[in-house]
Short mmCIF file of C-alpha atoms and ligand atoms in Angstrom, two decimals:
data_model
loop_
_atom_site.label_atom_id
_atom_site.label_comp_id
_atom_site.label_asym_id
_atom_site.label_seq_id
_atom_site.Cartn_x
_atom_site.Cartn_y
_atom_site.Cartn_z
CA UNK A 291 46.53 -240.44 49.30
CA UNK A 292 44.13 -239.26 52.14
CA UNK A 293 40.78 -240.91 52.12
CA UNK A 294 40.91 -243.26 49.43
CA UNK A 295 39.08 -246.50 50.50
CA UNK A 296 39.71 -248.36 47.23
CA UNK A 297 38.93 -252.08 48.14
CA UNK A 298 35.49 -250.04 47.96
CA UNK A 299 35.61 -247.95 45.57
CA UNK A 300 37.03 -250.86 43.24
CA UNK A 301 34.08 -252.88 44.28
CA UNK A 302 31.72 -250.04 43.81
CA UNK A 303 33.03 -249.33 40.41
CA UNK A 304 32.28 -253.37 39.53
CA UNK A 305 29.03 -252.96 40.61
CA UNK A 306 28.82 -249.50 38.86
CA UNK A 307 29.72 -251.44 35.60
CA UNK A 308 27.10 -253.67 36.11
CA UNK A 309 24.76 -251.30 36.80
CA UNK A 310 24.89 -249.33 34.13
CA UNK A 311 25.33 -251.99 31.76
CA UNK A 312 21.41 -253.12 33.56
CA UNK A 313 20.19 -249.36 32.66
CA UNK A 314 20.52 -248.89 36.61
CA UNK A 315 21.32 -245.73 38.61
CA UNK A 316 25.12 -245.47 39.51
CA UNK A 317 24.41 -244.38 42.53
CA UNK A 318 22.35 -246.43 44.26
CA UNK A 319 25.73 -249.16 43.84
CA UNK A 320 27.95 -246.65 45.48
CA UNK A 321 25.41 -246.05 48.11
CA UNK A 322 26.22 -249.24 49.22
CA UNK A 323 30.14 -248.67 48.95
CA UNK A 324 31.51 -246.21 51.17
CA UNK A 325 32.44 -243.80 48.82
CA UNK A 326 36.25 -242.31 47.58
CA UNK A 327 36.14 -239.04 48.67
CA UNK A 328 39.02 -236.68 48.14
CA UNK A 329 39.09 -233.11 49.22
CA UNK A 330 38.91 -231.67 45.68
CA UNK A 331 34.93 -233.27 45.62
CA UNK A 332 34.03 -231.28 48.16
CA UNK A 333 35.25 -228.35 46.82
CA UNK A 334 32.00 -226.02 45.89
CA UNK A 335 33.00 -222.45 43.84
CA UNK A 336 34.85 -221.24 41.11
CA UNK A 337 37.69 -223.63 39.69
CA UNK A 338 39.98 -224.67 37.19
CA UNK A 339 41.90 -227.88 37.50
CA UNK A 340 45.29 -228.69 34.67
CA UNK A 341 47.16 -231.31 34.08
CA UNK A 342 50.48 -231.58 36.52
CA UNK A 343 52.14 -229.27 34.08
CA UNK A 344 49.34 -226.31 33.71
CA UNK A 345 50.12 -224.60 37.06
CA UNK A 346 50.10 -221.26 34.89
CA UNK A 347 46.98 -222.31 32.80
CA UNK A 348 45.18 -222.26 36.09
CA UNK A 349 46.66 -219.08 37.58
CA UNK A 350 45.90 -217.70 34.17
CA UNK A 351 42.18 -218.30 34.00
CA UNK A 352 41.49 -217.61 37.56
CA UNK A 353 42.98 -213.99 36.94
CA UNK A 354 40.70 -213.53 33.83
CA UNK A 355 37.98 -215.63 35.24
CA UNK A 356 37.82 -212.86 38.30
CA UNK A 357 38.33 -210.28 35.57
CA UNK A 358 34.92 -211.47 34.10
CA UNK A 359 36.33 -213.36 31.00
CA UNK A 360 34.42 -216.32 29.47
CA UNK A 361 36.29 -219.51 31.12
CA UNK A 362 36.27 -220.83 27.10
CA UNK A 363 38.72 -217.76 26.94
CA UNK A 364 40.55 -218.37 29.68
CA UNK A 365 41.44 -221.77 29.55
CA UNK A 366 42.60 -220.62 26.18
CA UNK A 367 45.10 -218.43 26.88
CA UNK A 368 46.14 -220.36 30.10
CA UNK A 369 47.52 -223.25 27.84
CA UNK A 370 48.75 -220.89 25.49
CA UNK A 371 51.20 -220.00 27.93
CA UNK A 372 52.20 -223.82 27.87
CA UNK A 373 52.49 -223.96 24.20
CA UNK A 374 54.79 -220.38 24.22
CA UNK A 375 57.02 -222.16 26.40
CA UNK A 376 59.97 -224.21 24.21
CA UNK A 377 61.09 -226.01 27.14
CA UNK A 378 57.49 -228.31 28.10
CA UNK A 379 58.53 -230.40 25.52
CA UNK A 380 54.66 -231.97 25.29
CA UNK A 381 52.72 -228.66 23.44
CA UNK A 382 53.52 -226.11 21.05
CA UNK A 383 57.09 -224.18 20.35
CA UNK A 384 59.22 -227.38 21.21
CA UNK A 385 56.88 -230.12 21.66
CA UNK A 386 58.57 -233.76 20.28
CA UNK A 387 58.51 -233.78 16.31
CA UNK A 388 56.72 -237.10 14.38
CA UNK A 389 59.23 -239.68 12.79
CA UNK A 390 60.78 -237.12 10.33
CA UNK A 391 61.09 -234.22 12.68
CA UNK A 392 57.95 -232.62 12.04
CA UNK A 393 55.83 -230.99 14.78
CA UNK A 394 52.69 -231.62 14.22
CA UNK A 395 49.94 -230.02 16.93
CA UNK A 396 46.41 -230.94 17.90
CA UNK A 397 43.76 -229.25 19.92
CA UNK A 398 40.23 -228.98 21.00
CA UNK A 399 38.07 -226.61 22.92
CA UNK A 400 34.91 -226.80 24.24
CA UNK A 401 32.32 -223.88 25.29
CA UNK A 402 29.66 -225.35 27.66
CA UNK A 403 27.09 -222.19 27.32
CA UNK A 404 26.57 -223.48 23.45
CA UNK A 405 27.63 -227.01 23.67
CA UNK A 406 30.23 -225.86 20.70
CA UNK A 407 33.68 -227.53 19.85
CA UNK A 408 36.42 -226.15 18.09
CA UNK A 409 39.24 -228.66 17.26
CA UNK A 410 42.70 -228.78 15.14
CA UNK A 411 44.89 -231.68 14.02
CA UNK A 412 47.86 -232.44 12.41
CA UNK A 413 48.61 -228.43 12.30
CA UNK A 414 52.09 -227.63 11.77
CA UNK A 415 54.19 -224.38 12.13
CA UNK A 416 51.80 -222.82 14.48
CA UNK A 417 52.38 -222.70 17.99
CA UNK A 418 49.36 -221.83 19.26
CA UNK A 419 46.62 -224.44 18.04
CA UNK A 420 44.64 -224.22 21.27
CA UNK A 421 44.03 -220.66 20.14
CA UNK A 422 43.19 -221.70 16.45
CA UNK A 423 40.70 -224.28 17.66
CA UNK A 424 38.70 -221.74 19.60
CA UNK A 425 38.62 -219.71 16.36
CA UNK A 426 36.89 -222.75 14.99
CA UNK A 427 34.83 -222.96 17.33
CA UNK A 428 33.48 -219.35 17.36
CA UNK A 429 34.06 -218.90 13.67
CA UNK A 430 32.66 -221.66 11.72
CA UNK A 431 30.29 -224.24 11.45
CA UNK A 432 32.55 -227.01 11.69
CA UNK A 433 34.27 -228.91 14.80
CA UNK A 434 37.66 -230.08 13.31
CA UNK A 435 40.02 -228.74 10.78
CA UNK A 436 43.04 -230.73 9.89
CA UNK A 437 46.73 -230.46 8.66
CA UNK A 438 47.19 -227.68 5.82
CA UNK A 439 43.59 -226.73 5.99
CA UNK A 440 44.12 -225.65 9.61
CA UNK A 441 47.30 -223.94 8.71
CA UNK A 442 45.37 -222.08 5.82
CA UNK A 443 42.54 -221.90 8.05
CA UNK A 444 45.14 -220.23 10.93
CA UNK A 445 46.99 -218.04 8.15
CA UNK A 446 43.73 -216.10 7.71
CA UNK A 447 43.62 -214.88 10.86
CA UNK A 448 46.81 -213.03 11.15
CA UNK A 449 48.72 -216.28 12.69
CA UNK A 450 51.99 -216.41 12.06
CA UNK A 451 54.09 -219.70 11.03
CA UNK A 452 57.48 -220.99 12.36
CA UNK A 453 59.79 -223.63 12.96
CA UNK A 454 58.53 -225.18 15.89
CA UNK A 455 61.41 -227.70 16.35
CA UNK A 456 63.75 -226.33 18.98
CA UNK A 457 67.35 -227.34 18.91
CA UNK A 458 66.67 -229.27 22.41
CA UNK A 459 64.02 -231.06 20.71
CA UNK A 460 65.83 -231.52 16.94
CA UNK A 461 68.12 -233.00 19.41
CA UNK A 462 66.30 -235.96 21.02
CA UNK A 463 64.63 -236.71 17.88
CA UNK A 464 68.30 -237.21 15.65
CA UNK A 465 68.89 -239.67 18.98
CA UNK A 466 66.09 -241.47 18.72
CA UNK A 467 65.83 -241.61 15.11
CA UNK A 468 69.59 -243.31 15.43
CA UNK A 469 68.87 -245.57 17.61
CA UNK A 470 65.02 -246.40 16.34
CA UNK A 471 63.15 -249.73 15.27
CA UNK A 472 62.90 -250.61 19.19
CA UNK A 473 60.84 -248.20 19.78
CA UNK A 474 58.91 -246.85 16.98
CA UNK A 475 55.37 -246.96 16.00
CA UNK A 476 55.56 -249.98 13.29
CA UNK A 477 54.78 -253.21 14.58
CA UNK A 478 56.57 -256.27 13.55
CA UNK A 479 55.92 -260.09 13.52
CA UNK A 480 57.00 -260.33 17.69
CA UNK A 481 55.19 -257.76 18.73
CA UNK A 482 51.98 -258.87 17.35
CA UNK A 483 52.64 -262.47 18.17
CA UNK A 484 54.36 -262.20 21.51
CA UNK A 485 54.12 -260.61 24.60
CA UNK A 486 56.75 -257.88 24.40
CA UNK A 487 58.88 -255.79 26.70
CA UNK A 488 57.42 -252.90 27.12
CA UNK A 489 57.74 -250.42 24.37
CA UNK A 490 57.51 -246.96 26.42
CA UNK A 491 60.61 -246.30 28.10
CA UNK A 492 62.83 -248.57 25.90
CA UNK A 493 65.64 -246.12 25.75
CA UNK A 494 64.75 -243.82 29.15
CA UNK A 495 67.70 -241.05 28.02
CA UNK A 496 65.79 -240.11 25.04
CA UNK A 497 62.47 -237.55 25.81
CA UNK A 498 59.61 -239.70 24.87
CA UNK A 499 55.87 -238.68 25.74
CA UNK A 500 52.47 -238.33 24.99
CA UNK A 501 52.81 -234.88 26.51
CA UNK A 502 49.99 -232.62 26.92
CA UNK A 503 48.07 -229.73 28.64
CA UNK A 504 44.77 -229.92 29.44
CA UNK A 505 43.11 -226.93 31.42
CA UNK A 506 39.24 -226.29 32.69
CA UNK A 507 37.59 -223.92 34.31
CA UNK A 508 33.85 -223.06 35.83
CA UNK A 509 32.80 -219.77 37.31
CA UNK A 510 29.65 -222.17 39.26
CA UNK A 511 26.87 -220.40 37.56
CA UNK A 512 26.46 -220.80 34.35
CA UNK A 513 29.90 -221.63 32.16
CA UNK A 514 31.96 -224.36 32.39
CA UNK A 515 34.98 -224.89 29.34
CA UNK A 516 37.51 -226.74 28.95
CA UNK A 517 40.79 -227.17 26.49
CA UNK A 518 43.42 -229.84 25.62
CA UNK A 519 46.29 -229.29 23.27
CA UNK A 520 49.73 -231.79 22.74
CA UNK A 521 52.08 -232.18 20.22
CA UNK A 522 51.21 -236.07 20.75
CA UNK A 523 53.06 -238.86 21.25
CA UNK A 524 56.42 -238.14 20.25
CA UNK A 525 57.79 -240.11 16.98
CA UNK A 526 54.80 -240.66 15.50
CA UNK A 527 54.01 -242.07 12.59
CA UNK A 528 53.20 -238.96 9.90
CA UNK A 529 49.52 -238.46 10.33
CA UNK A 530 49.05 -239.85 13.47
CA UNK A 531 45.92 -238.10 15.71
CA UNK A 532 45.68 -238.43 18.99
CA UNK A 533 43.26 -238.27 21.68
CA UNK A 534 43.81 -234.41 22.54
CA UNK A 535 41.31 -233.20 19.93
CA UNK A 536 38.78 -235.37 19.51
CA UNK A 537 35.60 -234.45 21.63
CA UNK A 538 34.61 -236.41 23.96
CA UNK A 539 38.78 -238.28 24.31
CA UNK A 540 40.75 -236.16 24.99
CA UNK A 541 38.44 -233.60 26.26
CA UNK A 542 34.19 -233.14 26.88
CA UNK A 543 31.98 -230.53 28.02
CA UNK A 544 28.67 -230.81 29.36
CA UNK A 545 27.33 -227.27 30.69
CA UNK A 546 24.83 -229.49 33.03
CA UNK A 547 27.10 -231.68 34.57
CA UNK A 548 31.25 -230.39 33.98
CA UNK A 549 34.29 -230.86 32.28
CA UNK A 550 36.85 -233.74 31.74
CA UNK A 551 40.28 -234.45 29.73
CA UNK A 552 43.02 -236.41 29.62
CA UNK A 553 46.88 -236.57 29.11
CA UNK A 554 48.78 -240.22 28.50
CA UNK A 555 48.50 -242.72 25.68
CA UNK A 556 45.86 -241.35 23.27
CA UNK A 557 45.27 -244.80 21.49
CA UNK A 558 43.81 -245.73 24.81
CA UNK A 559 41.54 -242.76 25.51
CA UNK A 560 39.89 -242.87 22.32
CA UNK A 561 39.10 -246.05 22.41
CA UNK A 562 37.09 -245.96 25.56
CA UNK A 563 35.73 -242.20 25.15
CA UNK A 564 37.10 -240.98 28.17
CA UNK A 565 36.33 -237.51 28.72
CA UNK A 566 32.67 -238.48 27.73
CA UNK A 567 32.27 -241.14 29.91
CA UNK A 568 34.35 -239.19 33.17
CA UNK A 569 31.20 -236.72 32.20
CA UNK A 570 28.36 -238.96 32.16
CA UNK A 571 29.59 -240.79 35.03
CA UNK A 572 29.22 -237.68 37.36
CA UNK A 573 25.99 -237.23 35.85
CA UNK A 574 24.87 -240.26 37.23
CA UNK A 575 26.09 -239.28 40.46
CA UNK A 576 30.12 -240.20 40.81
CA UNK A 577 32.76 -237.91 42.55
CA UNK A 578 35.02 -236.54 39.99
CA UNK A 579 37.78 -239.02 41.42
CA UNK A 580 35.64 -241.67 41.70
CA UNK A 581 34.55 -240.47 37.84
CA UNK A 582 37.68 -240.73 36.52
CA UNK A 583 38.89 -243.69 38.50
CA UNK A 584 36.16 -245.35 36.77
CA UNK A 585 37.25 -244.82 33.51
CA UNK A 586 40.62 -245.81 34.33
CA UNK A 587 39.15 -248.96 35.48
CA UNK A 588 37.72 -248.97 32.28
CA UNK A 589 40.97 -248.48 29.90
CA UNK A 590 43.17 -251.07 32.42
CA UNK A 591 39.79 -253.74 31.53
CA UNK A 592 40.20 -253.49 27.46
CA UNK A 593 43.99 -253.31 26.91
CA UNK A 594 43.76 -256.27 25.96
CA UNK A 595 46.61 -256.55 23.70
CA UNK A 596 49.90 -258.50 25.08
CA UNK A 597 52.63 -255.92 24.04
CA UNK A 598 50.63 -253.47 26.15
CA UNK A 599 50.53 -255.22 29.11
CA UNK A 600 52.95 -255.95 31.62
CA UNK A 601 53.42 -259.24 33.31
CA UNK A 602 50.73 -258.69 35.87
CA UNK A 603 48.83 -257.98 33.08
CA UNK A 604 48.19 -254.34 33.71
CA UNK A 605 48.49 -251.75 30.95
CA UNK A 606 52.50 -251.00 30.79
CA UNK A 607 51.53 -247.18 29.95
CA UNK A 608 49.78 -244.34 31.87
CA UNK A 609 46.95 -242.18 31.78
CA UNK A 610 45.91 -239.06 33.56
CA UNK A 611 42.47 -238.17 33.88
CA UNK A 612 40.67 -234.76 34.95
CA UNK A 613 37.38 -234.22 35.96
CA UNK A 614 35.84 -230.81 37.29
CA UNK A 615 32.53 -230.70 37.69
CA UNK A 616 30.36 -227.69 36.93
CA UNK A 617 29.24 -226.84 40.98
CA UNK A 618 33.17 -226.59 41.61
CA UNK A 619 34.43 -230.31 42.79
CA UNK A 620 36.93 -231.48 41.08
CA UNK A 621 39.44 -234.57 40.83
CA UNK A 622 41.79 -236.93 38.88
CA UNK A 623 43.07 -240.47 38.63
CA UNK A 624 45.99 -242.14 36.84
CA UNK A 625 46.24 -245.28 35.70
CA UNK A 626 49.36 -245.82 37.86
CA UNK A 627 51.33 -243.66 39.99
CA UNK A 628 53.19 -240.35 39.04
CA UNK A 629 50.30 -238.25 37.52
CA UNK A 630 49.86 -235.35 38.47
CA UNK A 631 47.84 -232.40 38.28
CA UNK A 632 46.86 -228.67 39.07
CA UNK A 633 44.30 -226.83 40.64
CA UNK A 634 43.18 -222.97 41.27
CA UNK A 635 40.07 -223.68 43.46
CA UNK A 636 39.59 -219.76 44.21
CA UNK A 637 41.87 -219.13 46.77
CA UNK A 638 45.29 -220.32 45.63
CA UNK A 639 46.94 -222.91 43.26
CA UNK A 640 48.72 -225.91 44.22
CA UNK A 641 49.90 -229.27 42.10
CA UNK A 642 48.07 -232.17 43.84
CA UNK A 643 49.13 -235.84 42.59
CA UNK A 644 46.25 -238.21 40.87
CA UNK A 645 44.76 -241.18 42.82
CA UNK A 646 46.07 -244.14 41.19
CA UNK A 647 44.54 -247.25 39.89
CA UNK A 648 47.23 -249.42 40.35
CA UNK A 649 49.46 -249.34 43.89
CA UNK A 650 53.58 -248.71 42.90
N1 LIG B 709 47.33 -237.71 24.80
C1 LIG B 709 48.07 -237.15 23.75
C2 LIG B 709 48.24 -238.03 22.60
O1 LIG B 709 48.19 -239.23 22.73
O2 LIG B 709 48.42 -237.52 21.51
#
């Protein structure tokens, strides 16, 4: 990657943790750090940044973002083209089924104007829950709806239900469902007790993920919104929510600062905040990259578990985060290499790969 210093941004980021830990500023530690800069934090103007697979998200909300749509609309119905589409096997029509071949879809969305959320979980038969979320958000006076209530909830509105479960993605799940107890959810007395091998990627022919598509967008005046919507992590146990739509995980606005989300192991983004604390790390003064490399600091620090780490002790899973910040920069980081992600900064839209944590 071009212009990563990491020796200093890792050592910034130590002192950063310090720092704020003291009640310091963040940036008076990186001012003694050269800092990671990456092109997309220089970037000033309108902008919206995906994850790697939201290429069309972005296209989408620049066209209605230029067309003089609310970004919270636009990075609406730029993942809903993600969820339409039954071959990203991470979102909507075709996303990965739970453990008995149920697709069951979460979402949030976030409005920065009015600092309201909209969020789904556990929704099933409906493709589009980014779409139902944002009807949350507009229509009632609650944040999060879940399973048949968010159905019911969708029904009333004129949604339609389906079998989400393509025949590609019935497919993988009979597979895996043969060949399971390696790699499923339930842990037994080794895997608490021992280190294991690593769980994710056990049996590499069969689709397995913790797919999702995350999309914001600021016009760099006054609106910056933001979305996130998965079918989760794939073979999950009945039930199971992930990261993608709880605010401030899997996905945070702040109208004053910007935008951040996340795609990757849920289980670890909730339990370190991560979209809110990509946020309030720029608004102490970090890059978006150096934002979100901090929190990936952060999540490789407290997996702490042994069947989660590998045998250099780093987390054996990845995350992606996203971080756009409300002037226009933008960035992400992954926990190791591979992540990717999209940008529309204006002029055209590319797929740019995530600074990593961790070299190959
Ligand atoms: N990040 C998506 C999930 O864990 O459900």
């Amino acid at each position: 990657m071009p212009n990563v210093d990491r020796r200093s941004f890792l050592l910034a980021a130590g002192g950063l943790t310090g720092c704020v830990a003291a009640g310091g500023a963040a940036a008076s530690a990186l001012d003694a750090q050269p800092a990671t800069v990456q092109t997309g934090d220089q970037h000033r103007g309108v902008c919206s940044i995906a994850s790697g697979n939201g290429r069309r998200c972005v296209d989408k909300a620049m066209e209605m973002i230029r067309a003089g749509a609310d970004p919270v609309d636009a990075v609406v119905e730029g993942v809903t083209i993600i969820e339409d589409d039954p071959d990203d096997m991470s979102v909507g029509l075709g996303g990965l089924p739970n453990e008995e071949g149920v697709v069951q879809l979460d979402a949030s969305v976030m409005h920065g104007p009015t600092h309201k959320a909209g969020a789904v979980a556990c929704i099933e038969g409906i493709r589009n829950p980014a779409r139902v979320a944002l009807l949350v958000l507009k229509r009632t006076d609650h944040i999060l709806l879940v399973g048949e209530g968010a159905r019911r909830f969708a029904l009333s509105y004129g949604f339609n239900t389906e079998e989400l479960l393509t025949p590609r993605a019935r497919e993988a799940w009979l597979k895996w469902r043969a060949n399971r107890s390696l790699d499923d959810d339930w842990l037994n007395d080794e895997e608490m007790d021992f280190p294991a091998e690593p769980r994710l990627g056990a049996m590499r022919d069969i689709p397995f993920t913790y797919g999702t598509v995350h999309c914001a967008a600021t016009n760099a005046r006054d609106n910056i919104s933001a979305t996130t919507s998965t079918s989760g992590l794939s073979w999950k146990i009945p039930g199971r929510v992930g990261d993608s739509p709880i605010v401030g995980a899997g996905m945070y606005v702040d109208n004053d600062v910007g935008a951040a989300g996340a795609t990757g192991r849920g289980e670890a983004v909730i339990a370190n905040c991560g979209s809110f604390n990509i946020v309030e790390h720029m608004a102490r003064g970090l890059t978006p990259t150096e934002a979100c490399l901090a929190v990936a600091k952060r999540i490789a620090d407290r997996t702490r578990e042994k069947r989660l780490r590998d045998e250099r002790g780093r987390p054996n899973f990845n995350v992606s985060l996203y971080a756009l910040r409300k002037d226009g920069a933008y960035g992400a980081a992954c926990l190791h290499p591979g992540g990717t992600f999209a940008v529309h900064d204006g002029t055209s839209s590319r797929v740019l790969r995530c600074v990593p944590l961790f070299e190959a």
